[in-house]
Coordinates of C-alpha atoms and ligand atoms in Angstrom, one line a residue:
M253 CA 99.2 103.3 389.5
M254 CA 101.7 100.9 387.9
G255 CA 102.9 99.7 391.3
P256 CA 100.8 96.6 392.2
R257 CA 100.5 95.3 388.6
F258 CA 104.2 95.6 388.2
L259 CA 104.8 93.6 391.3
W260 CA 102.5 90.8 390.1
L261 CA 104.4 90.7 386.8
L262 CA 107.8 90.6 388.5
W263 CA 106.6 87.8 390.7
A264 CA 105.2 85.9 387.6
C265 CA 108.6 86.3 385.8
A266 CA 110.4 84.9 388.8
C267 CA 108.2 81.9 389.0
C268 CA 108.4 81.4 385.3
W269 CA 112.2 81.2 385.4
S270 CA 112.1 78.8 388.4
T271 CA 109.7 76.3 386.8
G272 CA 110.8 76.7 383.3
F273 CA 107.3 76.7 381.9
C274 CA 104.9 79.6 381.6
G275 CA 101.9 79.8 379.4
K276 CA 99.3 82.2 378.1
V277 CA 95.7 81.8 379.3
V278 CA 92.7 83.6 377.8
V279 CA 89.4 83.6 379.6
W280 CA 85.8 83.9 378.6
P281 CA 84.3 84.5 382.0
T282 CA 80.8 84.4 383.5
D283 CA 79.8 87.4 385.6
A284 CA 78.7 87.7 389.2
S285 CA 79.5 84.8 391.6
H286 CA 81.1 82.8 388.9
W287 CA 83.7 85.5 388.4
I288 CA 84.3 85.7 392.2
N289 CA 85.1 82.0 392.0
I290 CA 87.2 81.8 388.8
K291 CA 89.2 84.9 389.8
V292 CA 90.8 82.8 392.6
L293 CA 92.0 80.2 390.0
L294 CA 93.2 82.9 387.6
E295 CA 95.2 84.7 390.4
K296 CA 96.8 81.4 391.2
L297 CA 97.7 80.9 387.6
V298 CA 99.4 84.3 387.5
L299 CA 101.3 83.3 390.7
Q300 CA 102.5 80.2 388.8
G301 CA 104.0 82.4 386.1
H302 CA 101.3 82.4 383.5
E303 CA 99.9 85.4 381.7
V304 CA 96.1 85.8 382.0
T305 CA 94.0 87.8 379.5
V306 CA 90.3 88.2 380.2
L307 CA 87.8 89.0 377.5
V308 CA 85.2 91.2 379.1
A309 CA 82.0 92.9 378.0
S310 CA 82.1 96.7 378.4
S311 CA 78.9 96.5 380.4
N312 CA 79.0 93.9 383.2
M313 CA 78.3 93.5 386.9
L314 CA 81.5 92.5 388.8
I315 CA 84.4 92.4 386.4
N316 CA 86.2 95.6 387.0
Y317 CA 88.4 96.0 384.0
Q318 CA 89.4 99.5 384.9
D319 CA 91.2 98.2 388.0
T320 CA 94.9 98.9 387.3
S321 CA 96.1 96.8 390.2
S322 CA 94.5 93.7 388.7
P323 CA 97.0 91.0 387.7
F324 CA 95.1 90.3 384.5
T325 CA 95.2 91.9 381.1
F326 CA 91.7 92.9 380.0
E327 CA 90.4 93.0 376.4
V328 CA 87.2 94.9 376.5
L329 CA 84.4 94.0 374.0
Q330 CA 82.4 97.2 373.2
V331 CA 79.0 95.6 373.4
P332 CA 75.9 97.3 372.1
F333 CA 73.9 97.0 375.3
T334 CA 74.4 99.6 378.1
Q335 CA 75.0 99.1 381.8
K336 CA 71.4 100.1 382.4
D337 CA 70.0 97.4 379.9
L338 CA 72.0 94.9 381.9
D339 CA 70.9 96.1 385.3
D340 CA 67.2 96.3 384.2
T341 CA 67.4 92.7 383.0
M342 CA 68.9 91.6 386.3
D343 CA 66.4 93.6 388.4
D344 CA 63.5 92.1 386.4
F345 CA 64.9 88.6 386.8
L346 CA 65.5 89.1 390.6
N347 CA 62.2 90.8 391.2
F348 CA 60.3 87.8 389.7
W349 CA 62.2 85.1 391.5
M350 CA 62.2 86.9 394.9
N351 CA 58.8 88.5 395.0
E352 CA 56.4 87.3 392.4
V353 CA 57.2 83.6 392.0
S354 CA 54.9 82.6 394.9
N355 CA 51.8 84.0 393.2
A356 CA 52.7 82.9 389.7
S357 CA 50.6 80.3 387.9
L358 CA 52.2 77.4 386.1
W359 CA 51.7 79.2 382.9
E360 CA 53.3 82.4 384.2
F361 CA 56.2 80.3 385.6
M362 CA 56.8 78.7 382.2
W363 CA 56.5 81.9 380.4
R364 CA 59.0 83.4 382.8
M365 CA 61.6 80.6 382.3
K366 CA 61.3 81.2 378.5
K367 CA 61.6 85.0 378.9
D368 CA 64.7 84.7 381.2
Q369 CA 66.3 82.4 378.6
E370 CA 65.6 84.8 375.8
D371 CA 66.8 87.9 377.8
F372 CA 70.1 86.3 378.8
T373 CA 70.6 84.7 375.4
N374 CA 70.1 88.1 373.8
L375 CA 72.9 89.6 375.9
L376 CA 75.2 86.6 375.3
K377 CA 74.6 86.8 371.6
Q378 CA 75.4 90.5 371.4
T379 CA 78.6 89.9 373.4
C380 CA 79.5 86.9 371.2
H381 CA 78.8 88.8 368.0
T382 CA 81.0 91.7 369.2
F383 CA 83.9 89.4 369.5
V384 CA 83.2 87.4 366.3
T385 CA 83.1 90.6 364.2
D386 CA 86.1 92.2 365.8
S387 CA 88.7 90.9 363.3
Q388 CA 91.4 93.2 364.7
L389 CA 91.1 91.7 368.1
I390 CA 90.9 88.2 366.7
A391 CA 94.1 88.8 364.7
K392 CA 95.8 90.2 367.8
L393 CA 94.8 87.2 370.0
Q394 CA 95.8 84.7 367.3
K395 CA 99.2 86.3 367.0
A396 CA 99.6 86.1 370.8
N397 CA 99.6 82.3 370.6
F398 CA 97.5 81.4 373.7
D399 CA 97.9 77.9 375.1
V400 CA 94.5 77.5 376.6
L401 CA 91.1 79.1 377.0
I402 CA 89.1 78.9 380.2
A403 CA 85.4 79.3 379.8
D404 CA 82.1 78.7 381.7
P405 CA 79.4 77.0 379.6
L406 CA 76.8 79.3 381.2
S407 CA 78.2 82.1 379.1
I408 CA 77.8 80.5 375.7
C409 CA 80.5 81.5 373.1
G410 CA 83.7 80.6 375.0
E411 CA 84.0 77.4 373.1
L412 CA 83.5 79.3 369.8
V413 CA 86.2 81.7 370.7
A414 CA 88.5 78.7 371.4
E415 CA 87.7 77.2 368.0
I416 CA 88.4 80.5 366.3
L417 CA 91.7 80.8 368.1
A418 CA 92.3 77.1 367.4
I419 CA 93.3 76.4 371.0
P420 CA 92.2 73.8 373.6
F421 CA 89.7 74.9 376.2
V422 CA 88.9 74.0 379.8
Y423 CA 85.5 74.5 381.4
S424 CA 84.9 75.8 384.9
F425 CA 81.3 74.7 385.7
R426 CA 78.7 74.3 388.4
F427 CA 75.6 73.0 386.7
S428 CA 73.1 73.3 383.9
D429 CA 69.3 72.8 384.1
G430 CA 68.7 69.1 384.3
N431 CA 72.5 68.4 383.8
V432 CA 71.8 68.9 380.1
V433 CA 75.1 70.4 379.1
E434 CA 77.3 67.9 380.9
R435 CA 75.1 65.0 380.0
L436 CA 74.3 65.6 376.4
C437 CA 77.5 67.6 375.4
G438 CA 80.1 66.4 377.9
G439 CA 79.0 62.7 377.8
L440 CA 78.6 62.5 381.6
P441 CA 76.7 59.4 382.5
S442 CA 73.6 60.3 384.6
P443 CA 71.3 57.5 385.4
P444 CA 67.9 59.2 386.1
S445 CA 67.2 56.5 388.8
Y446 CA 69.7 58.0 391.3
V447 CA 71.3 61.1 389.8
P448 CA 68.8 63.9 390.5
A449 CA 68.5 66.5 387.8
S450 CA 70.0 69.8 388.9
T451 CA 67.4 72.5 389.7
S452 CA 64.9 69.7 390.6
G453 CA 65.8 70.0 394.3
L454 CA 65.7 66.1 394.5
T455 CA 68.3 63.9 396.2
D456 CA 69.8 60.6 395.3
R457 CA 67.2 58.7 397.4
M458 CA 64.1 59.0 395.3
S459 CA 60.7 57.4 395.7
F460 CA 58.9 56.0 392.7
M461 CA 57.1 59.3 392.1
E462 CA 60.3 61.3 392.4
R463 CA 62.1 59.0 390.0
L464 CA 59.2 59.5 387.6
K465 CA 59.5 63.3 388.0
N466 CA 63.3 63.1 387.5
F467 CA 63.0 60.9 384.4
L468 CA 60.4 63.2 382.8
F469 CA 62.4 66.3 383.8
Y470 CA 65.5 64.9 382.0
F471 CA 63.4 64.2 379.0
Y472 CA 61.7 67.6 379.0
V473 CA 65.0 69.6 379.3
D474 CA 66.6 67.5 376.6
L475 CA 63.8 68.3 374.1
F476 CA 63.7 72.0 375.3
F477 CA 67.4 72.6 375.0
L478 CA 68.0 70.7 371.8
K479 CA 65.3 72.8 370.1
F480 CA 66.5 76.0 371.8
W481 CA 70.1 75.4 370.9
R482 CA 69.2 74.5 367.3
D483 CA 67.1 77.6 366.9
E484 CA 69.4 80.0 368.6
W485 CA 73.0 78.8 368.3
D486 CA 73.6 75.9 365.9
G487 CA 73.2 77.9 362.8
Y488 CA 75.3 80.8 364.2
Y489 CA 78.2 78.4 365.1
S490 CA 78.0 76.8 361.7
N491 CA 78.1 80.2 360.0
V492 CA 81.0 81.5 362.0
L493 CA 83.1 78.3 361.7
G494 CA 82.2 77.8 358.0
R495 CA 81.2 74.1 358.5
P496 CA 78.1 72.4 359.7
T497 CA 78.3 72.0 363.5
T498 CA 76.2 72.4 366.6
L499 CA 76.6 74.2 369.9
C500 CA 76.6 70.9 371.8
E501 CA 79.2 69.3 369.6
T502 CA 81.5 72.4 370.1
M503 CA 80.9 72.3 373.9
G504 CA 81.8 68.6 373.9
K505 CA 85.3 69.5 372.7
A506 CA 86.2 70.7 376.2
E507 CA 89.4 69.0 377.3
I508 CA 88.7 69.1 381.1
W509 CA 85.6 70.0 383.0
L510 CA 86.4 71.6 386.3
I511 CA 83.2 71.1 388.3
R512 CA 82.8 73.5 391.2
T513 CA 81.6 70.8 393.7
Y514 CA 83.1 67.8 395.5
W515 CA 82.0 64.6 397.3
D516 CA 81.4 66.6 400.5
F517 CA 78.5 68.2 398.6
E518 CA 77.7 65.9 395.7
F519 CA 75.8 62.6 395.9
P520 CA 78.0 59.7 394.7
R521 CA 77.5 59.4 391.0
P522 CA 79.4 58.1 387.9
F523 CA 81.8 60.5 386.2
L524 CA 84.4 60.6 383.4
P525 CA 88.2 60.9 383.6
N526 CA 88.1 64.4 382.1
F527 CA 85.8 65.6 384.9
E528 CA 87.6 67.0 388.0
F529 CA 85.6 68.0 391.1
V530 CA 87.2 71.1 392.5
G531 CA 84.5 72.6 394.7
G532 CA 85.7 75.0 397.4
L533 CA 88.8 76.1 395.5
H534 CA 88.2 79.6 396.6
C535 CA 88.1 78.9 400.3
Q536 CA 90.9 79.9 402.6
P537 CA 91.7 79.9 406.3
A538 CA 90.1 82.9 408.1
K539 CA 92.0 86.1 408.3
P540 CA 91.6 88.5 411.3
L541 CA 88.5 90.7 411.1
P542 CA 88.5 94.5 411.0
K543 CA 88.8 95.9 414.5
E544 CA 85.3 97.3 414.9
M545 CA 83.8 94.0 413.6
E546 CA 85.9 91.9 415.9
E547 CA 84.8 93.9 418.9
F548 CA 81.2 93.4 417.9
V549 CA 81.8 89.6 417.5
Q550 CA 83.5 89.4 420.8
S551 CA 80.7 91.2 422.6
S552 CA 78.4 88.2 421.8
G553 CA 80.1 86.2 424.6
K554 CA 79.2 82.5 424.9
H555 CA 76.2 82.8 422.6
G556 CA 78.3 83.5 419.5
I557 CA 77.3 85.0 416.2
V558 CA 75.1 84.3 413.2
V559 CA 76.3 85.4 409.7
F560 CA 73.7 86.4 407.2
S561 CA 74.0 87.1 403.5
L562 CA 71.8 86.6 400.5
G563 CA 74.7 86.7 398.0
S564 CA 76.4 89.1 395.6
M565 CA 73.3 89.7 393.5
V566 CA 70.6 90.3 396.0
Y567 CA 71.3 93.4 398.1
N568 CA 67.8 94.3 399.3
V569 CA 64.4 92.7 399.8
T570 CA 61.0 94.3 400.2
D571 CA 60.2 96.3 403.4
E572 CA 57.8 93.6 404.5
K573 CA 60.4 90.8 404.2
S574 CA 63.2 92.8 405.7
N575 CA 61.0 93.5 408.8
I576 CA 60.0 89.8 409.1
I577 CA 63.7 88.9 409.0
A578 CA 64.9 91.6 411.3
R579 CA 62.2 90.8 413.9
A580 CA 63.3 87.1 413.9
L581 CA 66.9 88.0 414.3
S582 CA 66.1 90.3 417.2
H583 CA 64.7 87.3 419.1
L584 CA 68.1 85.5 419.1
P585 CA 70.5 85.5 422.0
Q586 CA 73.3 85.6 419.4
K587 CA 74.8 88.7 417.7
V588 CA 74.0 88.9 414.0
L589 CA 76.1 90.3 411.1
W590 CA 73.8 90.9 408.1
R591 CA 75.0 91.9 404.7
Y592 CA 72.3 94.2 403.4
K593 CA 72.2 97.3 401.3
G594 CA 68.5 98.1 401.4
K595 CA 66.5 100.4 403.7
K596 CA 67.2 99.8 407.5
P597 CA 64.2 97.8 408.8
E598 CA 62.2 99.3 411.7
T599 CA 62.2 96.0 413.6
L600 CA 66.0 95.7 413.6
G601 CA 67.1 94.5 417.1
S602 CA 70.1 95.8 419.0
N603 CA 71.9 92.5 418.5
T604 CA 71.9 92.9 414.7
R605 CA 74.3 95.0 412.6
I606 CA 73.9 95.7 408.9
Y607 CA 76.9 95.9 406.7
D608 CA 77.2 96.8 403.0
W609 CA 79.8 94.2 402.7
I610 CA 81.2 91.5 405.0
P611 CA 84.4 89.4 404.9
Q612 CA 82.2 86.3 404.7
N613 CA 85.0 83.7 404.6
D614 CA 86.7 85.2 407.6
L615 CA 83.5 85.5 409.6
L616 CA 82.5 81.9 408.9
G617 CA 86.0 80.8 410.0
H618 CA 85.7 82.8 413.3
P619 CA 85.6 80.5 416.4
L620 CA 82.4 82.3 417.7
T621 CA 80.3 81.6 414.6
K622 CA 77.3 79.4 415.3
A623 CA 75.3 79.5 412.1
F624 CA 75.1 80.9 408.5
I625 CA 71.9 82.1 406.9
T626 CA 72.4 81.8 403.2
H627 CA 70.6 82.0 399.9
G628 CA 72.5 78.8 398.9
G629 CA 75.0 80.0 396.3
T630 CA 77.8 77.5 395.9
N631 CA 80.5 79.9 397.0
G632 CA 78.9 80.6 400.3
I633 CA 77.9 77.0 400.9
Y634 CA 81.5 75.9 400.3
E635 CA 82.8 78.5 402.8
A636 CA 80.4 77.1 405.4
I637 CA 81.6 73.5 404.6
Y638 CA 85.2 74.5 404.7
H639 CA 84.7 76.0 408.2
G640 CA 82.1 73.4 409.4
I641 CA 79.2 75.8 410.0
P642 CA 75.6 74.6 410.0
M643 CA 73.3 76.5 407.7
V644 CA 69.8 77.9 407.3
G645 CA 69.1 78.0 403.6
I646 CA 66.7 80.5 402.0
P647 CA 67.0 79.6 398.3
M648 CA 65.6 81.8 395.5
F649 CA 66.7 80.9 392.0
A650 CA 69.2 79.0 389.8
D651 CA 71.1 76.2 391.5
Q652 CA 70.2 77.5 395.0
H653 CA 67.3 75.1 395.7
D654 CA 69.5 72.3 394.7
N655 CA 72.5 73.3 396.8
V656 CA 70.4 73.6 400.0
A657 CA 68.7 70.4 399.2
H658 CA 72.1 68.7 399.2
M659 CA 73.0 70.3 402.5
R660 CA 69.7 69.3 404.1
A661 CA 70.1 65.7 402.8
K662 CA 73.5 65.7 404.5
G663 CA 72.0 67.0 407.7
A664 CA 73.9 70.3 407.8
A665 CA 71.1 72.7 407.0
V666 CA 67.5 73.6 407.6
V667 CA 65.7 75.0 404.5
L668 CA 63.1 77.7 404.5
D669 CA 60.8 79.1 401.7
F670 CA 61.5 82.7 401.1
S671 CA 58.1 83.5 399.7
T672 CA 56.2 82.3 402.7
L673 CA 58.8 83.1 405.3
T674 CA 57.5 84.1 408.7
T675 CA 59.3 85.4 411.8
Q676 CA 58.6 82.2 413.7
D677 CA 60.0 80.0 410.9
L678 CA 63.3 81.8 410.9
V679 CA 63.6 81.8 414.7
D680 CA 62.8 78.1 414.9
A681 CA 65.2 77.2 412.1
L682 CA 68.0 79.1 413.7
N683 CA 67.3 77.6 417.1
T684 CA 67.3 74.2 415.6
V685 CA 70.7 74.4 413.8
I686 CA 72.3 76.1 416.8
N687 CA 70.8 74.1 419.7
N688 CA 70.5 70.7 418.1
S689 CA 74.1 69.5 417.9
T690 CA 73.6 67.1 415.0
Y691 CA 73.7 69.9 412.5
K692 CA 77.1 71.1 413.8
E693 CA 78.4 67.6 413.9
N694 CA 77.3 67.0 410.3
A695 CA 78.8 70.3 409.2
L696 CA 82.1 69.3 410.8
R697 CA 82.0 65.9 409.2
L698 CA 81.6 67.5 405.7
S699 CA 84.4 69.9 406.6
K700 CA 86.7 67.0 407.5
I701 CA 85.9 65.2 404.2
H702 CA 86.6 68.5 402.4
H703 CA 90.0 69.0 404.1
D704 CA 91.2 65.4 403.8
Q705 CA 92.2 65.3 400.1
P706 CA 95.6 64.4 398.6
L707 CA 95.7 67.7 396.8
K708 CA 93.8 70.9 397.5
P709 CA 91.1 71.7 395.0
L710 CA 92.8 74.9 393.8
D711 CA 96.0 72.9 393.1
R712 CA 94.2 70.3 391.2
A713 CA 92.4 72.9 389.1
V714 CA 95.8 74.6 388.4
F715 CA 97.4 71.2 387.6
W716 CA 94.8 70.3 385.0
V717 CA 94.9 73.8 383.3
E718 CA 98.7 73.4 383.1
F719 CA 98.4 69.8 381.9
V720 CA 96.3 71.0 379.0
M721 CA 98.8 73.7 378.3
R722 CA 101.8 71.3 378.4
H723 CA 100.1 68.6 376.3
K724 CA 98.0 70.8 374.0
G725 CA 94.9 69.1 375.3
A726 CA 93.9 66.0 377.2
K727 CA 92.7 63.8 374.4
H728 CA 93.7 60.6 376.2
L729 CA 90.8 61.3 378.6
R730 CA 88.2 61.9 376.0
P731 CA 85.6 59.1 375.9
A732 CA 84.6 57.6 372.5
A733 CA 81.0 58.3 373.5
H734 CA 81.4 61.6 371.6
N735 CA 81.7 59.7 368.3
L736 CA 78.5 57.7 368.8
T737 CA 74.9 58.6 367.9
W738 CA 72.3 58.4 370.6
Y739 CA 71.0 55.1 369.5
Q740 CA 74.5 53.6 369.3
Y741 CA 75.3 55.1 372.8
Y742 CA 72.3 53.2 374.3
C743 CA 73.1 50.2 372.1
L744 CA 69.6 50.5 370.6
D745 CA 71.0 49.3 367.2
V746 CA 72.5 46.2 368.9
L747 CA 69.2 45.5 370.8
A748 CA 67.3 46.0 367.6
F749 CA 69.6 43.5 365.8
L750 CA 69.3 40.9 368.6
F751 CA 65.6 41.4 368.8
T752 CA 65.3 40.8 365.0
C753 CA 67.5 37.7 365.3
A754 CA 65.4 36.4 368.2
A755 CA 62.1 37.2 366.4
T756 CA 63.4 35.5 363.2
A757 CA 64.4 32.4 365.2
V758 CA 61.1 32.2 366.9
F759 CA 59.3 32.7 363.7
L760 CA 61.2 29.9 362.0
L761 CA 60.7 27.6 364.9
V762 CA 57.0 28.2 364.9
K763 CA 56.8 27.7 361.2
C764 CA 58.8 24.5 361.4
C765 CA 56.7 23.1 364.2
S766 CA 53.5 23.9 362.5
F767 CA 54.8 22.3 359.3
C768 CA 55.9 19.2 361.1
C769 CA 52.6 19.0 363.1
R770 CA 50.7 19.3 359.9
R771 CA 52.7 16.6 358.2
R772 CA 52.3 14.3 361.2
G773 CA 48.7 15.2 361.4
K774 CA 48.3 14.3 357.7
G775 CA 50.3 11.1 358.2
I776 CA 48.0 10.0 361.1
A777 CA 44.9 10.9 359.1
K778 CA 46.3 8.9 356.1
R779 CA 47.0 5.9 358.4
K780 CA 43.5 6.1 359.9
K781 CA 42.0 6.1 356.4
E782 CA 44.0 2.9 355.6
Ligands
LIG175 C1 49.8 87.2 396.3 O1 48.4 86.9 396.3 C2 47.7 87.2 397.5 C3 46.3 86.8 397.4 O2 45.8 86.8 396.0 C4 47.9 88.7 397.8 O3 47.2 89.0 399.0 C5 49.3 89.0 397.9 O4 49.5 90.4 398.1 C6 50.1 88.6 396.6 N1 51.5 88.8 396.9 C7 52.3 89.4 396.0 C8 53.7 89.5 396.4 O5 51.9 89.9 395.0
LIG176 C1 66.0 97.7 396.1 O1 66.6 99.1 396.1 C2 66.4 99.7 394.9 C3 67.0 101.1 395.1 O2 67.6 101.3 396.3 C4 64.9 99.9 394.6 O3 64.7 100.6 393.4 C5 64.3 98.5 394.6 O4 62.9 98.6 394.4 C6 64.6 97.8 395.8 N1 64.1 96.4 395.7 C7 63.2 95.9 396.5 C8 62.8 94.5 396.3 O5 62.7 96.5 397.4
LIG177 C1 68.2 77.4 422.1 O1 69.1 77.9 423.0 C2 68.9 79.3 423.4 C3 70.0 79.6 424.4 O2 71.2 79.4 423.8 C4 67.5 79.5 424.0 O3 67.3 80.8 424.3 C5 66.5 78.9 423.1 O4 65.2 79.0 423.7 C6 66.8 77.5 422.7 N1 65.8 77.1 421.7 C7 65.2 75.9 421.8 C8 64.2 75.6 420.7 O5 65.5 75.1 422.6
LIG178 C1 68.1 67.0 416.1 O1 67.9 66.9 414.7 C2 67.8 65.6 414.2 C3 67.7 65.7 412.7 O2 66.7 66.6 412.3 C4 66.6 64.9 414.8 O3 66.6 63.6 414.3 C5 66.8 64.9 416.4 O4 65.6 64.3 416.9 C6 66.9 66.3 416.9 N1 67.2 66.3 418.3 C7 66.6 67.0 419.2 C8 67.1 66.8 420.6 O5 65.7 67.7 418.9

């Protein structure tokens, strides 16, 4: 089984000699779709001649550390939670957001947000602690002299690992609730008047009420997270590093933030020089389909096909929902390829085929593809943008509502509500995006914007990781905002000073006037007496 890995190494060595620079990269990854995305960047780094070591929890979802053909070295953290603990937490999470959220009261909803936060924090903390207490592994990694660490702020602890190893780190990032991490810790300017909070589902054109909602949401997440971080992480980080610090301060040390979106997707907004927008770095031209699949696709004739996937985490839905969906799909003149692992629905039409797995990017790049039904994960949306395919979005959780709201605002998608989904809704939505050519035109417009860049997103991401390796950081891009307190940042101290000056001046003026008036008054009175 040495074969494939050996070839990767051989290739890496060859590249290394030709460019004269090869570094060592250590990675603190986030699981699931984040891993699918970052893996593409890591593979490219290996091709450039760098060594990549991935720190991975022994229980995880998609990071297969036993794969001997992988081009990466894995350091496995023997975490105390089992695979079943992890799967149960995920199932519980998915079950609520897919099936129960529609009937939940506001109170249940809030309680759930808190519970999810606690559940995932619990797993993250155990993983983090496994690393922090493994002095042997730390010594080994310190000795290996890594040049850079790549982390994802969603898996808290990557920045702590970088501090322990005393190396610069780069973030690969999509979003945080209400942009709180990038705003408060990264210093990214986000005027609440036109930068919608992520997870709010708002766009950059907000009515007064929406701006009010956005403003209050920013305020609420700031308070929530500052308290949550303080209670959960600040003390831990200070203990481990042996000096008073906070999670946010440590996160703010990221040299470069590689954001997994781009201006084809994002609304125009202010950003900083150490933020690089590399959305769609995983997209590639379509490769030929497997033979059986190609035959099925070709059998659709002039009507073409519809591709349907709810992402890497959701493999099945309830019987009721699967039948609603299957019935809708059976009404289409198109052929449908549906990625689904659950029980085969009774209403499945002869035009629909179910697959455990589909080559999504290759299907979306197929000339016969007319539409994509998606849960709205960033990876899938970017594949659709790359190939110019209009979408029907059925968002469920995390950034999905946001992502599809962006696509709807740009005229490339119709959005449906999963919890109230009916057969007719889905049929109408699909007919709209397929028959009404504006959706296709808008999708193609986004695709053209995406392809017309001076450097491909993957190459830009690699460039910045290598830049940080070559220069031991990117301190020249770091805004001084990080050294200011919040009242200095908003110039509140300056305003307070100016206000005091103005108030003093007004006060003196009033005093003077009244003094003069009184004297004149007295003078007149005196003269009158005379
Ligand atoms: C939601 O509530 C309605 C009415 O109270 C009920 O009929 C329905 O079964 C519930 N749905 C779920 C998924 O619990
Ligand atoms: C999905 O499938 C698993 C096992 O196949 C089952 O336990 C689970 O209840 C299913 N989920 C839904 C929402 O039907
Ligand atoms: C869309 O076009 C298909 C044929 O391609 C047709 O069957 C369907 O009725 C049309 N839908 C609408 C809403 O016009
Ligand atoms: C197509 O969709 C656009 C955007 O929703 C809408 O403005 C337009 O009226 C639609 N055209 C037709 C023919 O339905």
